[in-house]
């Protein structure tokens, strides 16, 4: 699954950007509050408007403080998947349950420096694991292959039946790196500049999908 990140799109033309990738699986929306990460992007009102403007399911990645309070609202606004950071959550299990109750999939994200092992039991409550392959906060960073063991670990637990979730990667995903992530076990790929920086975003989505499928032998 390919999830273009609108962080790399023209914020004055978000509806057009969404339309240009109408064949994508998800549309990745980075919500930043300038507290949890040193950047400020968009919030709930824009997500509501974007949901009304596109049929592509919204994949909201909340890089914010106090996600326990705010995350369910994004599900209520129509997001298909709402992911928050374990590093910011006081009660990840209850927040996941609240997101699901509001009608969305629940996702848990971990920063590059956060180990996955302490959260393997918690992940039973989630539909998506988002492994950050860059430090969250800004687009355009270089892919960090040293985090791929976390992707492999998650995939091992999915294959063993211990977990049932999507394994998503976000950060530096491009034609040059998507195969590494796919081989490690990721099945959802967030790509920003590799899509919206291309002359033809729709073609870029399809090219990334082909590379991932080749690496996954699908």
PDB file of C-alpha atoms in Angstrom:
ATOM      1  CA  UNK A   1       0.000   0.000   0.000  1.00  0.00           C
ATOM      2  CA  UNK A   2       1.313   3.434  -0.959  1.00  0.00           C
ATOM      3  CA  UNK A   3       0.412   6.439   1.208  1.00  0.00           C
ATOM      4  CA  UNK A   4       1.607   9.741  -0.322  1.00  0.00           C
ATOM      5  CA  UNK A   5       2.354  12.350   2.322  1.00  0.00           C
ATOM      6  CA  UNK A   6       0.735  15.722   1.753  1.00  0.00           C
ATOM      7  CA  UNK A   7       3.480  17.279   3.864  1.00  0.00           C
ATOM      8  CA  UNK A   8       5.354  17.476   0.556  1.00  0.00           C
ATOM      9  CA  UNK A   9       2.399  18.859  -1.407  1.00  0.00           C
ATOM     10  CA  UNK A  10       1.398  22.473  -2.074  1.00  0.00           C
ATOM     11  CA  UNK A  11      -0.620  23.429   1.023  1.00  0.00           C
ATOM     12  CA  UNK A  12      -2.531  26.007  -1.013  1.00  0.00           C
ATOM     13  CA  UNK A  13      -3.835  23.213  -3.283  1.00  0.00           C
ATOM     14  CA  UNK A  14      -4.378  20.218  -1.046  1.00  0.00           C
ATOM     15  CA  UNK A  15      -7.547  19.080  -2.809  1.00  0.00           C
ATOM     16  CA  UNK A  16      -5.712  19.122  -6.139  1.00  0.00           C
ATOM     17  CA  UNK A  17      -2.821  17.234  -4.571  1.00  0.00           C
ATOM     18  CA  UNK A  18      -5.194  14.574  -3.281  1.00  0.00           C
ATOM     19  CA  UNK A  19      -6.812  14.314  -6.700  1.00  0.00           C
ATOM     20  CA  UNK A  20      -3.420  13.817  -8.346  1.00  0.00           C
ATOM     21  CA  UNK A  21      -2.896  10.621  -6.333  1.00  0.00           C
ATOM     22  CA  UNK A  22      -6.450   9.305  -6.474  1.00  0.00           C
ATOM     23  CA  UNK A  23      -5.202   5.734  -7.049  1.00  0.00           C
ATOM     24  CA  UNK A  24      -3.124   5.727  -3.863  1.00  0.00           C
ATOM     25  CA  UNK A  25      -4.201   3.388  -1.081  1.00  0.00           C
ATOM     26  CA  UNK A  26      -4.089   5.984   1.701  1.00  0.00           C
ATOM     27  CA  UNK A  27      -3.348   9.701   1.844  1.00  0.00           C
ATOM     28  CA  UNK A  28      -0.897  10.367   4.662  1.00  0.00           C
ATOM     29  CA  UNK A  29      -1.600  13.487   6.734  1.00  0.00           C
ATOM     30  CA  UNK A  30       1.090  14.686   9.139  1.00  0.00           C
ATOM     31  CA  UNK A  31      -0.350  16.584  12.104  1.00  0.00           C
ATOM     32  CA  UNK A  32       2.338  18.409  14.101  1.00  0.00           C
ATOM     33  CA  UNK A  33       1.870  20.725  17.062  1.00  0.00           C
ATOM     34  CA  UNK A  34       5.313  22.385  17.488  1.00  0.00           C
ATOM     35  CA  UNK A  35       5.553  20.736  20.916  1.00  0.00           C
ATOM     36  CA  UNK A  36       6.051  17.014  20.432  1.00  0.00           C
ATOM     37  CA  UNK A  37       8.050  17.845  17.303  1.00  0.00           C
ATOM     38  CA  UNK A  38       9.647  21.201  16.368  1.00  0.00           C
ATOM     39  CA  UNK A  39       7.299  21.885  13.492  1.00  0.00           C
ATOM     40  CA  UNK A  40       3.718  23.070  13.022  1.00  0.00           C
ATOM     41  CA  UNK A  41       1.559  21.793  10.183  1.00  0.00           C
ATOM     42  CA  UNK A  42      -2.202  21.257   9.983  1.00  0.00           C
ATOM     43  CA  UNK A  43      -4.921  20.225  12.403  1.00  0.00           C
ATOM     44  CA  UNK A  44      -8.435  18.936  12.669  1.00  0.00           C
ATOM     45  CA  UNK A  45     -10.245  21.598  10.563  1.00  0.00           C
ATOM     46  CA  UNK A  46      -8.023  20.919   7.553  1.00  0.00           C
ATOM     47  CA  UNK A  47      -8.416  17.174   7.994  1.00  0.00           C
ATOM     48  CA  UNK A  48     -12.205  17.583   7.967  1.00  0.00           C
ATOM     49  CA  UNK A  49     -12.028  19.644   4.771  1.00  0.00           C
ATOM     50  CA  UNK A  50      -9.633  17.216   3.126  1.00  0.00           C
ATOM     51  CA  UNK A  51     -11.858  14.281   3.996  1.00  0.00           C
ATOM     52  CA  UNK A  52     -14.737  16.028   2.230  1.00  0.00           C
ATOM     53  CA  UNK A  53     -12.567  16.694  -0.829  1.00  0.00           C
ATOM     54  CA  UNK A  54     -11.208  13.217  -1.556  1.00  0.00           C
ATOM     55  CA  UNK A  55     -12.252   9.579  -1.622  1.00  0.00           C
ATOM     56  CA  UNK A  56      -8.735   8.410  -0.748  1.00  0.00           C
ATOM     57  CA  UNK A  57      -8.738   7.122   2.853  1.00  0.00           C
ATOM     58  CA  UNK A  58      -6.897   9.478   5.191  1.00  0.00           C
ATOM     59  CA  UNK A  59      -3.992   8.122   7.204  1.00  0.00           C
ATOM     60  CA  UNK A  60      -3.511  10.673   9.983  1.00  0.00           C
ATOM     61  CA  UNK A  61      -0.160  10.614  11.776  1.00  0.00           C
ATOM     62  CA  UNK A  62      -0.399  12.629  14.980  1.00  0.00           C
ATOM     63  CA  UNK A  63       2.959  13.997  16.086  1.00  0.00           C
ATOM     64  CA  UNK A  64       1.414  15.818  19.012  1.00  0.00           C
ATOM     65  CA  UNK A  65       1.364  15.998  22.788  1.00  0.00           C
ATOM     66  CA  UNK A  66      -1.613  14.512  24.638  1.00  0.00           C
ATOM     67  CA  UNK A  67      -2.863  12.227  21.847  1.00  0.00           C
ATOM     68  CA  UNK A  68      -5.101  10.523  24.417  1.00  0.00           C
ATOM     69  CA  UNK A  69      -7.237  13.664  24.329  1.00  0.00           C
ATOM     70  CA  UNK A  70      -7.060  14.564  20.642  1.00  0.00           C
ATOM     71  CA  UNK A  71      -6.742  11.348  18.638  1.00  0.00           C
ATOM     72  CA  UNK A  72     -10.379  10.180  18.757  1.00  0.00           C
ATOM     73  CA  UNK A  73     -11.478  13.463  17.171  1.00  0.00           C
ATOM     74  CA  UNK A  74      -9.573  12.627  14.004  1.00  0.00           C
ATOM     75  CA  UNK A  75     -11.425   9.345  13.732  1.00  0.00           C
ATOM     76  CA  UNK A  76     -14.703  11.186  14.228  1.00  0.00           C
ATOM     77  CA  UNK A  77     -13.653  13.578  11.442  1.00  0.00           C
ATOM     78  CA  UNK A  78     -13.493  10.675   9.012  1.00  0.00           C
ATOM     79  CA  UNK A  79      -9.883   9.518   9.055  1.00  0.00           C
ATOM     80  CA  UNK A  80      -9.516   5.856   8.100  1.00  0.00           C
ATOM     81  CA  UNK A  81      -6.414   5.311  10.223  1.00  0.00           C
ATOM     82  CA  UNK A  82      -5.292   7.417  13.182  1.00  0.00           C
ATOM     83  CA  UNK A  83      -1.748   6.888  14.441  1.00  0.00           C
ATOM     84  CA  UNK A  84      -0.203   8.464  17.514  1.00  0.00           C
ATOM     85  CA  UNK A  85       3.210   8.206  19.159  1.00  0.00           C
ATOM     86  CA  UNK A  86       3.806   5.867  22.054  1.00  0.00           C
ATOM     87  CA  UNK A  87       6.318   8.380  23.399  1.00  0.00           C
ATOM     88  CA  UNK A  88       3.526  10.947  23.865  1.00  0.00           C
ATOM     89  CA  UNK A  89       0.688   8.749  25.093  1.00  0.00           C
ATOM     90  CA  UNK A  90      -0.315   8.293  28.704  1.00  0.00           C
ATOM     91  CA  UNK A  91      -2.631   5.340  28.014  1.00  0.00           C
ATOM     92  CA  UNK A  92      -2.073   3.907  24.516  1.00  0.00           C
ATOM     93  CA  UNK A  93      -4.491   1.012  24.956  1.00  0.00           C
ATOM     94  CA  UNK A  94      -7.441   3.183  25.974  1.00  0.00           C
ATOM     95  CA  UNK A  95      -6.638   5.657  23.206  1.00  0.00           C
ATOM     96  CA  UNK A  96      -6.544   2.862  20.638  1.00  0.00           C
ATOM     97  CA  UNK A  97      -9.914   1.631  21.851  1.00  0.00           C
ATOM     98  CA  UNK A  98     -11.371   5.143  21.653  1.00  0.00           C
ATOM     99  CA  UNK A  99     -10.112   5.545  18.078  1.00  0.00           C
ATOM    100  CA  UNK A 100     -11.638   2.224  17.061  1.00  0.00           C
ATOM    101  CA  UNK A 101     -14.912   3.087  18.782  1.00  0.00           C
ATOM    102  CA  UNK A 102     -15.015   6.292  16.721  1.00  0.00           C
ATOM    103  CA  UNK A 103     -14.742   4.244  13.522  1.00  0.00           C
ATOM    104  CA  UNK A 104     -11.089   4.291  12.478  1.00  0.00           C
ATOM    105  CA  UNK A 105      -8.160   1.915  12.560  1.00  0.00           C
ATOM    106  CA  UNK A 106      -5.751   2.633  15.407  1.00  0.00           C
ATOM    107  CA  UNK A 107      -2.039   3.007  14.809  1.00  0.00           C
ATOM    108  CA  UNK A 108       0.960   3.240  17.117  1.00  0.00           C
ATOM    109  CA  UNK A 109       4.156   4.974  16.010  1.00  0.00           C
ATOM    110  CA  UNK A 110       7.685   4.661  17.353  1.00  0.00           C
ATOM    111  CA  UNK A 111      10.581   7.046  16.792  1.00  0.00           C
ATOM    112  CA  UNK A 112      13.884   5.718  15.420  1.00  0.00           C
ATOM    113  CA  UNK A 113      15.413   5.557  18.881  1.00  0.00           C
ATOM    114  CA  UNK A 114      12.453   3.855  20.572  1.00  0.00           C
ATOM    115  CA  UNK A 115      12.763   0.070  20.935  1.00  0.00           C
ATOM    116  CA  UNK A 116       9.818  -2.032  19.846  1.00  0.00           C
ATOM    117  CA  UNK A 117      10.121  -4.931  22.273  1.00  0.00           C
ATOM    118  CA  UNK A 118       8.429  -3.213  25.269  1.00  0.00           C
ATOM    119  CA  UNK A 119       5.305  -2.597  23.195  1.00  0.00           C
ATOM    120  CA  UNK A 120       4.743  -5.961  21.518  1.00  0.00           C
ATOM    121  CA  UNK A 121       1.922  -6.877  23.909  1.00  0.00           C
ATOM    122  CA  UNK A 122       0.351  -3.412  23.614  1.00  0.00           C
ATOM    123  CA  UNK A 123       0.343  -3.774  19.820  1.00  0.00           C
ATOM    124  CA  UNK A 124      -2.346  -6.452  20.107  1.00  0.00           C
ATOM    125  CA  UNK A 125      -4.749  -3.514  20.523  1.00  0.00           C
ATOM    126  CA  UNK A 126      -3.641  -1.862  17.277  1.00  0.00           C
ATOM    127  CA  UNK A 127      -4.286  -2.184  13.556  1.00  0.00           C
ATOM    128  CA  UNK A 128      -1.141  -0.390  12.372  1.00  0.00           C
ATOM    129  CA  UNK A 129       2.444  -0.065  13.532  1.00  0.00           C
ATOM    130  CA  UNK A 130       4.228   2.967  12.084  1.00  0.00           C
ATOM    131  CA  UNK A 131       8.003   2.638  12.252  1.00  0.00           C
ATOM    132  CA  UNK A 132       9.647   6.003  11.711  1.00  0.00           C
ATOM    133  CA  UNK A 133      12.610   5.700   9.362  1.00  0.00           C
ATOM    134  CA  UNK A 134      13.568   9.322  10.053  1.00  0.00           C
ATOM    135  CA  UNK A 135      13.293  11.502  13.134  1.00  0.00           C
ATOM    136  CA  UNK A 136       9.719  12.886  13.066  1.00  0.00           C
ATOM    137  CA  UNK A 137       9.117  16.555  12.414  1.00  0.00           C
ATOM    138  CA  UNK A 138      10.296  17.419   8.925  1.00  0.00           C
ATOM    139  CA  UNK A 139      10.008  15.942   5.448  1.00  0.00           C
ATOM    140  CA  UNK A 140      12.868  15.373   3.050  1.00  0.00           C
ATOM    141  CA  UNK A 141      15.170  13.540   5.477  1.00  0.00           C
ATOM    142  CA  UNK A 142      17.383  10.606   4.523  1.00  0.00           C
ATOM    143  CA  UNK A 143      16.147   7.067   5.117  1.00  0.00           C
ATOM    144  CA  UNK A 144      17.645   5.381   8.190  1.00  0.00           C
ATOM    145  CA  UNK A 145      18.146   1.707   7.402  1.00  0.00           C
ATOM    146  CA  UNK A 146      19.288   0.971  10.955  1.00  0.00           C
ATOM    147  CA  UNK A 147      15.648   0.946  12.114  1.00  0.00           C
ATOM    148  CA  UNK A 148      14.670  -1.904   9.787  1.00  0.00           C
ATOM    149  CA  UNK A 149      15.235  -4.587  12.457  1.00  0.00           C
ATOM    150  CA  UNK A 150      12.094  -3.215  14.127  1.00  0.00           C
ATOM    151  CA  UNK A 151      10.190  -3.779  10.896  1.00  0.00           C
ATOM    152  CA  UNK A 152      11.540  -7.333  10.695  1.00  0.00           C
ATOM    153  CA  UNK A 153      10.588  -8.009  14.310  1.00  0.00           C
ATOM    154  CA  UNK A 154       7.039  -6.786  13.761  1.00  0.00           C
ATOM    155  CA  UNK A 155       6.680  -8.864  10.598  1.00  0.00           C
ATOM    156  CA  UNK A 156       7.913 -11.973  12.446  1.00  0.00           C
ATOM    157  CA  UNK A 157       5.185 -11.498  15.047  1.00  0.00           C
ATOM    158  CA  UNK A 158       2.556 -10.967  12.356  1.00  0.00           C
ATOM    159  CA  UNK A 159       3.620 -14.118  10.523  1.00  0.00           C
ATOM    160  CA  UNK A 160       3.571 -16.068  13.779  1.00  0.00           C
ATOM    161  CA  UNK A 161       0.007 -14.904  14.432  1.00  0.00           C
ATOM    162  CA  UNK A 162       0.883 -12.926  17.548  1.00  0.00           C
ATOM    163  CA  UNK A 163      -0.107  -9.635  15.917  1.00  0.00           C
ATOM    164  CA  UNK A 164      -2.575  -8.664  13.201  1.00  0.00           C
ATOM    165  CA  UNK A 165      -1.631  -5.266  11.843  1.00  0.00           C
ATOM    166  CA  UNK A 166      -0.185  -3.270   8.976  1.00  0.00           C
ATOM    167  CA  UNK A 167       3.532  -2.532   9.235  1.00  0.00           C
ATOM    168  CA  UNK A 168       4.020   0.999   7.951  1.00  0.00           C
ATOM    169  CA  UNK A 169       7.240   2.922   7.328  1.00  0.00           C
ATOM    170  CA  UNK A 170       7.576   6.681   7.077  1.00  0.00           C
ATOM    171  CA  UNK A 171      10.612   8.758   6.191  1.00  0.00           C
ATOM    172  CA  UNK A 172      12.941   8.876   3.216  1.00  0.00           C
ATOM    173  CA  UNK A 173      10.901   6.356   1.221  1.00  0.00           C
ATOM    174  CA  UNK A 174      11.756   6.600  -2.470  1.00  0.00           C
ATOM    175  CA  UNK A 175      12.507   4.410  -5.474  1.00  0.00           C
ATOM    176  CA  UNK A 176      15.959   3.870  -3.964  1.00  0.00           C
ATOM    177  CA  UNK A 177      14.797   2.770  -0.497  1.00  0.00           C
ATOM    178  CA  UNK A 178      11.336   1.224  -0.785  1.00  0.00           C
ATOM    179  CA  UNK A 179      12.698  -2.205  -1.689  1.00  0.00           C
ATOM    180  CA  UNK A 180      14.773  -2.334   1.517  1.00  0.00           C
ATOM    181  CA  UNK A 181      11.705  -1.541   3.579  1.00  0.00           C
ATOM    182  CA  UNK A 182       9.561  -4.064   1.702  1.00  0.00           C
ATOM    183  CA  UNK A 183      12.143  -6.814   2.055  1.00  0.00           C
ATOM    184  CA  UNK A 184      12.241  -6.126   5.804  1.00  0.00           C
ATOM    185  CA  UNK A 185       8.493  -6.702   6.025  1.00  0.00           C
ATOM    186  CA  UNK A 186       6.748  -3.359   5.621  1.00  0.00           C
ATOM    187  CA  UNK A 187       3.485  -3.363   3.695  1.00  0.00           C
ATOM    188  CA  UNK A 188       2.478   0.325   3.892  1.00  0.00           C
ATOM    189  CA  UNK A 189       4.876   2.954   2.571  1.00  0.00           C
ATOM    190  CA  UNK A 190       4.629   6.690   3.217  1.00  0.00           C
ATOM    191  CA  UNK A 191       6.311   8.710   0.467  1.00  0.00           C
ATOM    192  CA  UNK A 192       6.350  12.498   0.317  1.00  0.00           C
ATOM    193  CA  UNK A 193       8.801  14.186  -2.010  1.00  0.00           C
ATOM    194  CA  UNK A 194       9.171  10.978  -4.052  1.00  0.00           C
ATOM    195  CA  UNK A 195       5.521  11.427  -5.058  1.00  0.00           C
ATOM    196  CA  UNK A 196       4.679  15.117  -4.906  1.00  0.00           C
ATOM    197  CA  UNK A 197       8.110  16.156  -6.113  1.00  0.00           C
ATOM    198  CA  UNK A 198       7.638  14.103  -9.267  1.00  0.00           C
ATOM    199  CA  UNK A 199       6.354  15.509 -12.551  1.00  0.00           C
ATOM    200  CA  UNK A 200       3.567  12.916 -12.501  1.00  0.00           C
ATOM    201  CA  UNK A 201       2.548  12.009  -8.915  1.00  0.00           C
ATOM    202  CA  UNK A 202       0.161   9.286 -10.083  1.00  0.00           C
ATOM    203  CA  UNK A 203       2.907   7.579 -12.082  1.00  0.00           C
ATOM    204  CA  UNK A 204       5.261   7.894  -9.110  1.00  0.00           C
ATOM    205  CA  UNK A 205       2.742   6.076  -6.903  1.00  0.00           C
ATOM    206  CA  UNK A 206       2.493   3.212  -9.387  1.00  0.00           C
ATOM    207  CA  UNK A 207       6.264   3.003  -9.783  1.00  0.00           C
ATOM    208  CA  UNK A 208       6.734   2.762  -6.021  1.00  0.00           C
ATOM    209  CA  UNK A 209       4.034   0.100  -5.796  1.00  0.00           C
ATOM    210  CA  UNK A 210       5.745  -1.987  -8.481  1.00  0.00           C
ATOM    211  CA  UNK A 211       9.094  -1.797  -6.697  1.00  0.00           C
ATOM    212  CA  UNK A 212       7.550  -2.801  -3.383  1.00  0.00           C
ATOM    213  CA  UNK A 213       5.683  -5.716  -4.928  1.00  0.00           C
ATOM    214  CA  UNK A 214       8.848  -6.926  -6.628  1.00  0.00           C
ATOM    215  CA  UNK A 215      10.730  -6.865  -3.330  1.00  0.00           C
ATOM    216  CA  UNK A 216       7.869  -8.667  -1.595  1.00  0.00           C
ATOM    217  CA  UNK A 217       7.603 -11.203  -4.436  1.00  0.00           C
ATOM    218  CA  UNK A 218       3.916 -10.376  -4.842  1.00  0.00           C
TER     219      UNK A 218
END
